[in-house]
Amino acid sequence: MSRVCVGVDIGGTSVKIGIFTTEGIIQKKWEIPTRKEESGIHILEDVALSIQHTVSEMKLGMEEIIGIGIGVPGPVVNEKKVIQCVNLGWENVEVADKMKELTGIENIKVANDANVAALGEMWKGGGEGYKSIVMVTLGTGVGGGIIADGKILTGSNGAAGEIGHVTVNPSETVVCNCDKRGCLEQYASATGIVRETKKALEHTDKDTVLKKAEHLSAKMIFDAAKAGDEFAKEMVENLGYYLGLALGTVAQVVDPEAFVIGGGVSRAGDILIKTIERYYDKYVMMALKNKTFCLATLGNDAGIYGSAKLILD
Amino acid sequence: MSRVCVGVDIGGTSVKIGIFTTEGIIQKKWEIPTRKEESGIHILEDVALSIQHTVSEMKLGMEEIIGIGIGVPGPVVNEKKVIQCVNLGWENVEVADKMKELTGIENIKVANDANVAALGEMWKGGGEGYKSIVMVTLGTGVGGGIIADGKILTGSNGAAGEIGHVTVNPSETVVCNCDKRGCLEQYASATGIVRETKKALEHTDKDTVLKKAEHLSAKMIFDAAKAGDEFAKEMVENLGYYLGLALGTVAQVVDPEAFVIGGGVSRAGDILIKTIERYYDKYVMMALKNKTFCLATLGNDAGIYGSAKLILD
């Protein structure tokens, strides 16, 4: 085997690790638990040990590792340092320096997890072949990552690409998790579409299967819409409107080649993409119409792909 | 004198040219008319001749020119080529190659005029000292340029930073110059605030000096607001709301260090900045609040500064 690169995706519950060829072919992937006790001081030690162990099992020498890329759930400074990661208990952690010490490997790069997921999807996922993409993850919340000309757009405080908190409804009265009102996340996340649907159910006369649903979920709403339920179709339109409006604005700002849609809600597939596209085209100028919208394909592995790609750039 | 760089800003009526030291100190600036006949094929010849003439007058050799940066009113591909510049009559012009031929100078870079103005303001204007800024030009229209980590963000079709056409009012019925509805430009340009004010004047019972104005202008509205006219203050609030909302979204996407506000409307000064800031802070998440908002300082020279800076990067 020629030289390899390692991608690490640190989450609040587990750390995903992958070993890749420089062409992006995955050789091995595994998970270890995230040890959060003592302000998470053991997390990087665990990762380093686990990499050394696996590499030796694979009969590779550590010198065959070109570098280690690390995705973390928080903003990152200079591809090296984390100021705060609430989910890990980290404050002011010199992630790159510490990993260098632990492994002896020089080439260590660190980035935000939503951003490395976007980079991963561009490298080997739904956005393969493009150099400038916007990735939107529709899960419990709405996450975002922007790749411009092959590089992560981090912003001056690491807060670029926070698409979930673009204000799409200035007259909203309900407060978002981020403390402001009218964020995209309030309408386009799995939680958001359920909330909007429950609200609308209280006022509709329409006959809909969703009235009988005990534990309403985003999947139920999309399934009902696909089956022709008029009320459910309106709910999908509502979500498509907010996403189209927000992504239209994102395009006016960064002009990507393609949008990659991921996260649990994206399993709705074609109906979601088509609805977003319809509204998107309404809210962008001529030169930005007809962008490519595609589905993410790497699922939970996007982070390890993107982290590995970090150190190849 | 040590070596110099040349900044060229090609407009529909005139071409501005400046000669700068590499530290950004202007040595000479002048203008020539833009010769648009025959699809503008003489424009670059005129520019090259004029540079050669002035350089020789300054007793400099052409070999002392490090490079020439050129700003053009249209999207630019690969810092070299223009697909279309309606204002100049250009279609598919290899600007960099042609200028190289005409002058013998190797280092030629081309960029969009709004983008080079942003680069100029970052180098030696209102945004000096920052590396990531968003520039907004409030004139007849609303223009924008984004600098991320010292570099122009161009986007995949050269359409990044088109902030004037961010949709801020999806329920607008009046069509914008760009053919869609509810663009920032419809409310925040000089034309926009006058239009909004005329519309509001038709329905207000308030006593306002603006009722007597014959040819209403943006300046009159700001002057009346500064003098305490309640109705005029509402109009300024309205403009500040739309700008704050739009720039909030821009910050969620690119997270700049500072916003630089230029163009004729920016002469309103402090009242404008303060109003934008108030609404901006309402529409961004915590990590993005309290960004610097400042006024552009280079006026019509921003383009030549930014063009000169292009070739130093």
XYZ file of C-alpha atoms in Angstrom:
626
model
C 0.000 0.000 0.000
C 1.212 3.522 -0.752
C 0.922 6.239 1.859
C -2.346 6.863 3.668
C -4.194 9.699 5.367
C -6.360 9.546 8.455
C -9.703 11.268 8.955
C -11.093 11.743 12.470
C -14.605 13.024 13.226
C -15.057 13.800 16.922
C -18.692 13.804 18.041
C -20.321 14.156 21.440
C -20.947 10.421 21.773
C -18.391 8.697 19.581
C -15.315 9.411 17.515
C -15.304 8.067 13.963
C -11.935 7.295 12.421
C -11.075 6.293 8.863
C -7.913 5.407 6.982
C -7.858 6.413 3.319
C -5.551 6.188 0.338
C -4.584 9.579 -1.063
C -7.112 8.924 -3.839
C -9.856 8.778 -1.227
C -10.445 5.045 -1.145
C -11.392 3.983 2.350
C -9.182 1.229 3.780
C -10.671 0.886 7.222
C -13.153 2.702 9.428
C -14.125 2.282 13.053
C -15.534 4.109 16.077
C -14.470 4.666 19.670
C -16.507 6.234 22.469
C -15.925 9.927 23.259
C -14.549 10.076 26.824
C -15.890 13.379 28.019
C -14.872 13.202 31.707
C -12.280 15.671 33.062
C -13.215 18.267 30.421
C -12.483 15.783 27.666
C -8.704 15.718 28.244
C -8.499 12.023 27.288
C -10.262 12.305 23.938
C -7.176 13.033 21.835
C -5.083 10.444 23.728
C -7.724 7.810 22.986
C -7.786 8.789 19.325
C -3.986 8.679 19.019
C -3.757 5.266 20.701
C -6.549 3.869 18.593
C -4.908 5.059 15.372
C -1.527 3.613 16.409
C -3.146 0.319 17.325
C -5.104 -0.001 14.085
C -2.220 1.096 11.897
C -0.027 -1.573 13.450
C -2.777 -4.195 12.958
C -2.868 -3.159 9.294
C 0.917 -3.755 9.201
C 1.544 -0.107 8.383
C 4.238 2.056 9.993
C 3.247 5.410 11.464
C 5.658 6.949 8.910
C 3.287 5.847 6.181
C 0.662 8.259 7.490
C 0.839 11.528 5.518
C -1.217 13.326 8.122
C -4.301 13.378 10.324
C -7.325 15.595 9.729
C -9.702 16.209 12.628
C -13.289 17.462 12.587
C -14.631 18.930 15.855
C -18.109 20.149 16.867
C -17.253 23.831 17.278
C -15.440 26.759 15.662
C -11.733 26.293 14.887
C -8.989 28.908 14.680
C -6.165 28.675 12.091
C -6.867 25.008 11.357
C -5.276 24.217 14.725
C -7.012 25.408 17.831
C -10.432 25.159 19.457
C -11.656 28.006 21.649
C -14.717 26.175 22.905
C -16.481 22.859 22.199
C -19.419 22.682 24.596
C -20.248 19.080 23.589
C -16.748 17.840 24.453
C -16.109 20.030 27.482
C -13.153 21.621 25.659
C -11.909 25.142 26.222
C -8.787 26.533 24.557
C -7.468 23.210 23.306
C -4.449 23.236 20.962
C -5.786 20.248 19.056
C -3.167 20.140 16.290
C -0.171 20.604 18.595
C -1.437 18.018 21.049
C -2.072 15.426 18.321
C 1.383 16.112 16.903
C 2.900 15.411 20.331
C 0.861 12.239 20.791
C 1.577 10.722 17.384
C 4.770 12.341 16.124
C 2.951 13.224 12.924
C 3.634 16.756 11.638
C 0.758 17.319 9.242
C -2.324 17.765 11.448
C -5.253 19.950 10.440
C -8.391 20.721 12.372
C -11.729 22.088 11.147
C -15.353 22.389 12.161
C -17.398 19.198 11.703
C -20.083 20.730 9.455
C -17.321 22.144 7.251
C -15.408 18.866 6.952
C -18.652 17.073 6.097
C -19.089 19.540 3.229
C -15.500 18.929 2.127
C -16.079 15.169 2.287
C -19.227 15.368 0.143
C -17.298 17.465 -2.384
C -14.413 14.985 -2.464
C -16.223 11.665 -2.690
C -19.942 12.291 -2.140
C -22.900 14.051 -3.755
C -20.745 17.026 -4.718
C -17.953 15.014 -6.366
C -16.495 16.813 -9.356
C -17.356 20.297 -8.085
C -15.010 22.808 -6.477
C -17.534 25.204 -4.961
C -20.451 23.749 -3.053
C -22.810 24.631 -0.248
C -23.796 21.705 1.930
C -26.957 21.876 4.013
C -27.659 19.229 6.638
C -31.325 18.915 7.546
C -31.420 16.977 10.794
C -32.626 17.850 14.286
C -31.162 21.248 13.421
C -29.988 22.750 10.137
C -26.219 22.797 9.608
C -24.181 24.231 6.783
C -20.733 24.172 5.268
C -19.358 26.159 2.348
C -16.515 25.139 0.063
C -15.272 27.916 -2.225
C -12.731 26.963 -4.879
C -11.870 23.735 -3.094
C -11.283 25.337 0.326
C -13.488 25.555 3.411
C -14.855 29.059 3.943
C -14.360 29.446 7.677
C -15.068 33.124 8.278
C -13.307 35.407 10.722
C -14.661 33.632 13.840
C -15.216 30.219 12.332
C -18.927 31.043 12.038
C -19.260 31.112 8.229
C -21.802 28.720 6.733
C -24.196 28.932 9.689
C -27.077 28.664 7.276
C -29.489 27.242 9.846
C -29.633 30.628 11.518
C -30.266 32.780 8.479
C -33.388 34.818 9.269
C -36.110 33.757 6.836
C -39.134 35.055 8.716
C -38.518 38.381 10.475
C -42.031 38.382 11.942
C -41.673 35.040 13.786
C -42.532 35.285 17.502
C -41.205 31.894 18.656
C -37.561 31.885 19.783
C -34.990 29.590 18.083
C -32.352 27.560 19.992
C -29.892 30.311 19.044
C -32.013 32.908 20.886
C -33.177 34.878 17.884
C -36.396 34.487 15.915
C -37.323 33.308 12.436
C -34.246 31.145 11.681
C -34.302 28.653 8.786
C -33.813 25.882 11.364
C -37.240 26.684 12.836
C -38.920 25.613 9.572
C -36.579 23.320 7.660
C -35.185 20.937 10.294
C -36.936 17.670 11.159
C -38.136 19.363 14.335
C -39.143 22.455 12.373
C -41.413 20.770 9.853
C -43.119 18.842 12.669
C -43.660 22.054 14.656
C -45.034 23.893 11.616
C -47.307 20.963 10.789
C -48.708 20.699 14.318
C -49.422 24.425 14.265
C -51.209 24.182 10.922
C -53.186 21.078 11.999
C -54.852 23.164 14.691
C -56.382 25.451 12.066
C -57.038 23.277 9.052
C -60.397 21.901 7.907
C -58.638 19.653 5.433
C -58.937 15.939 5.762
C -55.424 14.599 6.273
C -53.894 11.343 7.476
C -51.599 13.421 9.674
C -54.525 14.192 12.009
C -54.463 10.579 13.147
C -50.686 10.377 13.630
C -49.671 9.860 17.246
C -46.017 10.782 17.099
C -45.744 13.024 14.084
C -42.380 12.832 12.308
C -40.797 14.520 9.281
C -40.850 11.147 7.504
C -44.618 10.781 8.028
C -45.230 14.213 6.544
C -43.127 13.514 3.464
C -44.647 10.047 3.025
C -48.165 11.492 3.196
C -47.224 14.190 0.669
C -45.815 11.559 -1.697
C -49.107 9.609 -1.328
C -51.020 12.718 -2.430
C -52.268 14.096 0.921
C -53.024 17.765 0.087
C -52.372 19.081 3.565
C -49.015 17.265 3.789
C -48.111 18.631 0.351
C -48.699 22.148 1.675
C -46.355 21.446 4.580
C -43.632 20.287 2.179
C -44.240 23.427 0.088
C -43.790 25.522 3.217
C -40.435 23.879 3.986
C -39.346 24.177 0.335
C -40.253 27.863 0.346
C -38.049 28.629 3.355
C -35.145 26.534 2.050
C -35.434 28.008 -1.460
C -35.502 31.538 -0.058
C -32.500 30.950 2.242
C -30.401 29.088 -0.338
C -31.229 31.777 -2.893
C -29.682 34.315 -0.553
C -26.695 32.056 0.056
C -26.181 31.856 -3.722
C -26.351 35.653 -4.060
C -23.515 35.802 -1.524
C -21.174 32.941 -2.539
C -22.330 31.705 -5.986
C -21.534 27.977 -5.606
C -21.663 25.426 -8.429
C -23.961 23.093 -6.525
C -25.970 22.578 -3.357
C -25.653 19.245 -1.562
C -28.539 18.383 0.750
C -27.917 15.906 3.559
C -29.208 14.854 6.976
C -32.214 12.738 7.945
C -34.799 14.957 6.214
C -32.925 14.561 2.905
C -34.049 10.909 2.789
C -37.327 12.328 1.465
C -35.361 12.538 -1.800
C -36.721 13.872 -5.049
C -39.848 15.597 -3.702
C -37.633 17.668 -1.383
C -35.072 18.612 -4.052
C -37.749 19.542 -6.610
C -39.614 21.739 -4.130
C -36.476 23.567 -3.009
C -35.399 24.149 -6.629
C -38.735 25.660 -7.560
C -38.558 28.293 -4.819
C -34.798 28.813 -5.184
C -35.198 29.848 -8.834
C -37.772 32.432 -7.789
C -35.410 34.156 -5.364
C -32.150 34.442 -7.315
C -31.034 36.651 -10.179
C -30.764 35.236 -13.697
C -27.040 34.361 -13.538
C -27.642 32.146 -10.500
C -30.662 30.159 -11.671
C -30.556 26.450 -12.505
C -27.822 25.486 -10.057
C -27.351 21.800 -9.357
C -29.144 20.473 -6.269
C -28.132 16.995 -5.235
C -28.402 14.651 -2.297
C -25.500 13.886 0.026
C -24.321 10.288 -0.349
C -21.779 9.681 2.424
C -24.170 9.827 5.396
C -22.300 9.731 8.702
C -19.010 9.057 6.925
C -18.865 12.525 5.329
C -16.873 13.800 8.328
C -14.057 11.248 8.118
C -13.782 11.708 4.339
C -13.607 15.490 4.723
C -11.120 15.335 7.596
C -8.834 13.102 5.558
C -9.124 15.484 2.604
C -8.113 18.425 4.829
C -4.527 17.242 5.021
C -4.250 16.609 1.275
C -4.931 20.271 0.434
C 11.531 55.432 -6.818
C 11.321 51.698 -6.250
C 9.031 49.571 -8.395
C 5.392 50.528 -8.919
C 2.052 48.886 -9.664
C -0.738 50.181 -11.845
C -4.460 50.074 -11.044
C -7.008 50.513 -13.837
C -10.762 50.901 -13.265
C -12.717 50.684 -16.519
C -16.145 52.308 -16.333
C -18.822 52.950 -18.932
C -17.869 56.629 -19.333
C -14.252 56.914 -18.259
C -11.270 54.788 -17.308
C -9.491 55.713 -14.094
C -5.810 54.865 -13.849
C -3.472 55.128 -10.873
C 0.215 54.449 -10.252
C 1.070 53.237 -6.764
C 4.105 52.232 -4.759
C 3.958 48.645 -3.521
C 3.041 50.091 -0.109
C -0.093 51.583 -1.640
C 0.984 55.223 -1.818
C -0.554 56.846 -4.843
C 1.992 58.512 -7.158
C -0.287 59.711 -9.887
C -3.885 59.293 -10.990
C -5.743 60.363 -14.094
C -8.716 59.540 -16.300
C -9.270 58.895 -19.978
C -12.598 58.568 -21.807
C -13.937 55.056 -22.456
C -14.049 54.639 -26.252
C -16.991 52.326 -26.698
C -17.317 52.330 -30.491
C -16.615 49.114 -32.446
C -17.621 46.972 -29.462
C -15.019 48.666 -27.308
C -12.013 47.169 -29.130
C -9.951 50.339 -28.580
C -10.413 50.561 -24.829
C -7.429 48.438 -23.855
C -5.214 50.035 -26.537
C -6.071 53.476 -25.144
C -5.296 52.319 -21.604
C -1.948 50.783 -22.619
C -0.880 53.896 -24.538
C -1.934 56.175 -21.731
C 0.045 54.155 -19.179
C 3.133 54.116 -21.403
C 2.852 57.858 -21.955
C 2.447 58.707 -18.276
C 5.150 56.315 -17.129
C 7.600 57.927 -19.533
C 6.567 61.411 -18.342
C 7.311 60.235 -14.804
C 10.752 59.153 -16.016
C 10.033 55.526 -15.191
C 10.835 52.580 -17.449
C 8.076 50.084 -18.252
C 10.305 47.478 -16.551
C 9.715 49.252 -13.264
C 6.034 48.298 -13.416
C 5.456 45.122 -11.388
C 2.080 44.554 -12.971
C -1.260 46.012 -14.006
C -4.547 45.220 -12.254
C -7.770 45.902 -14.120
C -11.312 46.282 -12.771
C -14.159 45.798 -15.253
C -17.948 46.244 -14.944
C -18.925 42.592 -15.340
C -18.095 39.059 -14.203
C -14.534 37.848 -14.772
C -13.268 34.307 -15.312
C -9.905 33.105 -13.874
C -8.684 36.673 -13.208
C -8.172 36.973 -16.979
C -11.179 36.881 -19.207
C -14.492 38.690 -19.585
C -17.471 36.823 -21.020
C -19.708 39.873 -21.309
C -19.557 43.537 -20.271
C -22.750 45.146 -21.554
C -21.582 48.663 -20.613
C -18.407 48.374 -22.695
C -19.815 46.358 -25.580
C -17.390 43.521 -24.749
C -18.029 39.869 -25.445
C -15.419 37.162 -24.820
C -12.477 39.494 -24.346
C -9.167 38.002 -23.181
C -8.364 41.112 -21.169
C -5.187 39.882 -19.459
C -3.645 38.375 -22.604
C -4.439 41.447 -24.672
C -2.966 43.840 -22.110
C 0.136 41.661 -21.891
C 0.557 41.915 -25.664
C 0.012 45.678 -25.659
C 2.416 46.463 -22.813
C 4.846 43.556 -22.602
C 4.018 43.279 -18.903
C 3.541 39.699 -17.666
C 1.686 40.217 -14.400
C -1.831 41.288 -15.401
C -4.892 40.467 -13.292
C -8.515 41.259 -13.969
C -11.480 41.337 -11.594
C -14.991 42.680 -11.292
C -15.211 46.387 -10.421
C -17.347 45.956 -7.283
C -14.885 43.351 -6.042
C -11.783 45.461 -6.657
C -13.468 48.394 -4.896
C -13.910 46.128 -1.863
C -10.247 45.077 -2.096
C -9.201 48.731 -2.330
C -11.213 49.702 0.759
C -9.632 46.801 2.632
C -6.119 47.802 1.558
C -6.176 51.548 2.115
C -9.743 52.606 2.908
C -12.430 52.141 5.542
C -11.550 48.480 5.963
C -7.791 48.972 6.396
C -6.304 46.499 8.855
C -8.942 43.817 8.216
C -8.567 40.691 6.104
C -12.227 39.724 5.711
C -14.719 42.412 4.795
C -18.013 42.837 3.044
C -18.337 46.061 1.109
C -21.769 47.414 0.241
C -22.130 50.303 -2.181
C -25.389 52.205 -1.819
C -25.752 54.277 -4.986
C -28.306 54.249 -7.783
C -28.235 50.499 -7.209
C -26.775 48.393 -4.411
C -23.443 46.702 -5.171
C -21.394 44.336 -3.109
C -17.947 42.802 -2.856
C -16.638 40.195 -0.451
C -13.046 39.732 0.659
C -12.409 36.514 2.588
C -8.968 36.095 4.138
C -7.459 38.782 1.919
C -8.818 37.363 -1.341
C -11.801 38.342 -3.475
C -14.624 35.802 -3.238
C -15.632 35.522 -6.890
C -17.986 32.561 -6.930
C -18.314 29.942 -9.630
C -19.757 32.346 -12.233
C -18.266 35.553 -10.895
C -21.627 36.362 -9.293
C -20.651 36.144 -5.604
C -21.271 39.261 -3.531
C -24.374 40.313 -5.474
C -25.864 41.594 -2.254
C -28.153 44.103 -3.953
C -30.274 41.245 -5.209
C -30.696 39.317 -1.981
C -34.444 38.867 -1.498
C -35.454 40.780 1.625
C -39.184 41.040 0.988
C -40.667 37.925 -0.628
C -44.127 39.512 -0.810
C -43.033 42.527 -2.916
C -45.115 42.967 -6.087
C -42.951 45.552 -7.871
C -40.267 44.100 -10.166
C -36.569 44.966 -9.623
C -34.147 45.826 -12.483
C -32.910 42.242 -12.203
C -36.417 40.923 -13.021
C -37.206 39.402 -9.644
C -39.081 40.948 -6.729
C -38.179 42.132 -3.252
C -34.430 42.734 -3.752
C -32.437 44.782 -1.221
C -31.726 47.287 -4.014
C -35.447 48.125 -4.180
C -35.297 49.550 -0.626
C -31.712 50.483 0.189
C -30.421 52.246 -2.935
C -30.793 56.004 -3.400
C -33.600 55.234 -5.842
C -35.085 52.712 -3.422
C -35.431 54.997 -0.415
C -37.011 57.686 -2.625
C -39.485 55.180 -4.056
C -40.407 53.854 -0.601
C -40.773 57.390 0.731
C -43.043 58.499 -2.135
C -45.200 55.440 -1.563
C -45.458 56.137 2.171
C -46.176 59.846 1.596
C -49.378 58.881 -0.195
C -50.750 57.269 2.943
C -49.346 59.265 5.826
C -51.198 61.830 7.939
C -47.929 62.928 9.498
C -46.714 66.427 9.003
C -43.369 66.192 7.218
C -41.126 68.585 5.301
C -40.826 65.911 2.642
C -44.390 66.620 1.499
C -43.195 69.952 0.150
C -40.122 68.586 -1.599
C -40.270 68.917 -5.362
C -37.549 66.522 -6.402
C -37.233 64.146 -3.512
C -33.709 62.743 -3.002
C -32.071 60.333 -0.575
C -30.087 63.242 0.853
C -33.281 65.223 1.614
C -34.743 62.259 3.477
C -31.628 61.760 5.608
C -31.297 65.500 6.246
C -34.924 65.683 7.393
C -34.415 62.658 9.662
C -31.314 64.262 11.196
C -33.369 67.430 11.794
C -35.924 65.371 13.728
C -38.676 64.904 11.126
C -40.599 61.856 12.447
C -41.786 60.649 9.071
C -38.276 60.892 7.575
C -36.925 58.996 10.597
C -39.362 56.171 9.831
C -38.087 56.052 6.261
C -34.496 55.762 7.491
C -35.613 53.004 9.898
C -37.182 51.168 6.977
C -33.929 51.307 4.995
C -31.913 50.288 8.069
C -34.225 47.335 8.653
C -33.734 45.959 5.145
C -29.966 46.516 5.219
C -29.627 45.026 8.706
C -31.650 41.980 7.697
C -29.672 41.433 4.476
C -26.245 42.013 6.035
C -27.206 39.739 8.916
C -27.775 36.975 6.404
C -24.525 37.800 4.649
C -22.721 37.467 8.007
C -24.349 34.078 8.674
C -22.904 32.948 5.350
C -19.376 34.461 5.270
C -18.660 35.796 8.811
C -16.551 38.860 7.901
C -14.616 40.990 10.386
C -16.205 44.213 9.198
C -18.747 45.785 6.880
C -17.685 48.794 4.827
C -20.534 50.966 3.567
C -19.904 53.184 0.541
C -21.706 54.941 -2.318
C -23.669 58.199 -2.369
C -26.197 57.159 0.302
C -23.331 56.466 2.745
C -22.678 60.227 2.949
C -25.593 60.219 5.414
C -22.915 58.943 7.818
C -23.520 58.053 11.433
C -27.337 57.930 11.360
C -27.132 55.311 8.596
C -24.474 53.164 10.296
C -26.248 53.246 13.679
C -29.592 52.254 12.156
C -28.105 49.367 10.184
C -26.217 48.103 13.250
C -29.350 48.063 15.377
C -31.251 45.828 12.951
C -28.186 43.747 12.065
C -27.708 42.696 15.688
C -31.324 41.545 15.788
C -30.906 39.178 12.849
C -27.612 37.391 13.588
C -26.648 34.709 16.071
C -24.627 35.595 19.164
C -21.179 34.812 17.690
C -21.777 37.289 14.874
C -23.084 40.271 16.840
C -21.144 43.503 17.290
C -19.271 43.406 14.008
C -17.543 46.594 12.902
C -19.546 48.784 10.531
C -17.563 51.594 8.942
C -17.797 54.054 6.096
C -15.822 53.698 2.878
C -13.171 56.410 2.551
C -11.720 56.099 -0.959
C -14.794 57.191 -2.916
C -14.299 56.781 -6.672
C -10.651 55.846 -6.164
C -11.471 52.522 -4.453
C -11.348 50.755 -7.837
C -7.815 51.873 -8.781
C -6.502 51.026 -5.309
C -8.076 47.579 -5.421
C -6.919 46.895 -8.979
C -3.353 47.781 -8.017
C -3.597 45.511 -4.962
C -4.750 42.613 -7.178
C -1.288 42.175 -8.645
C 0.470 42.324 -5.285
C -1.380 39.256 -3.992
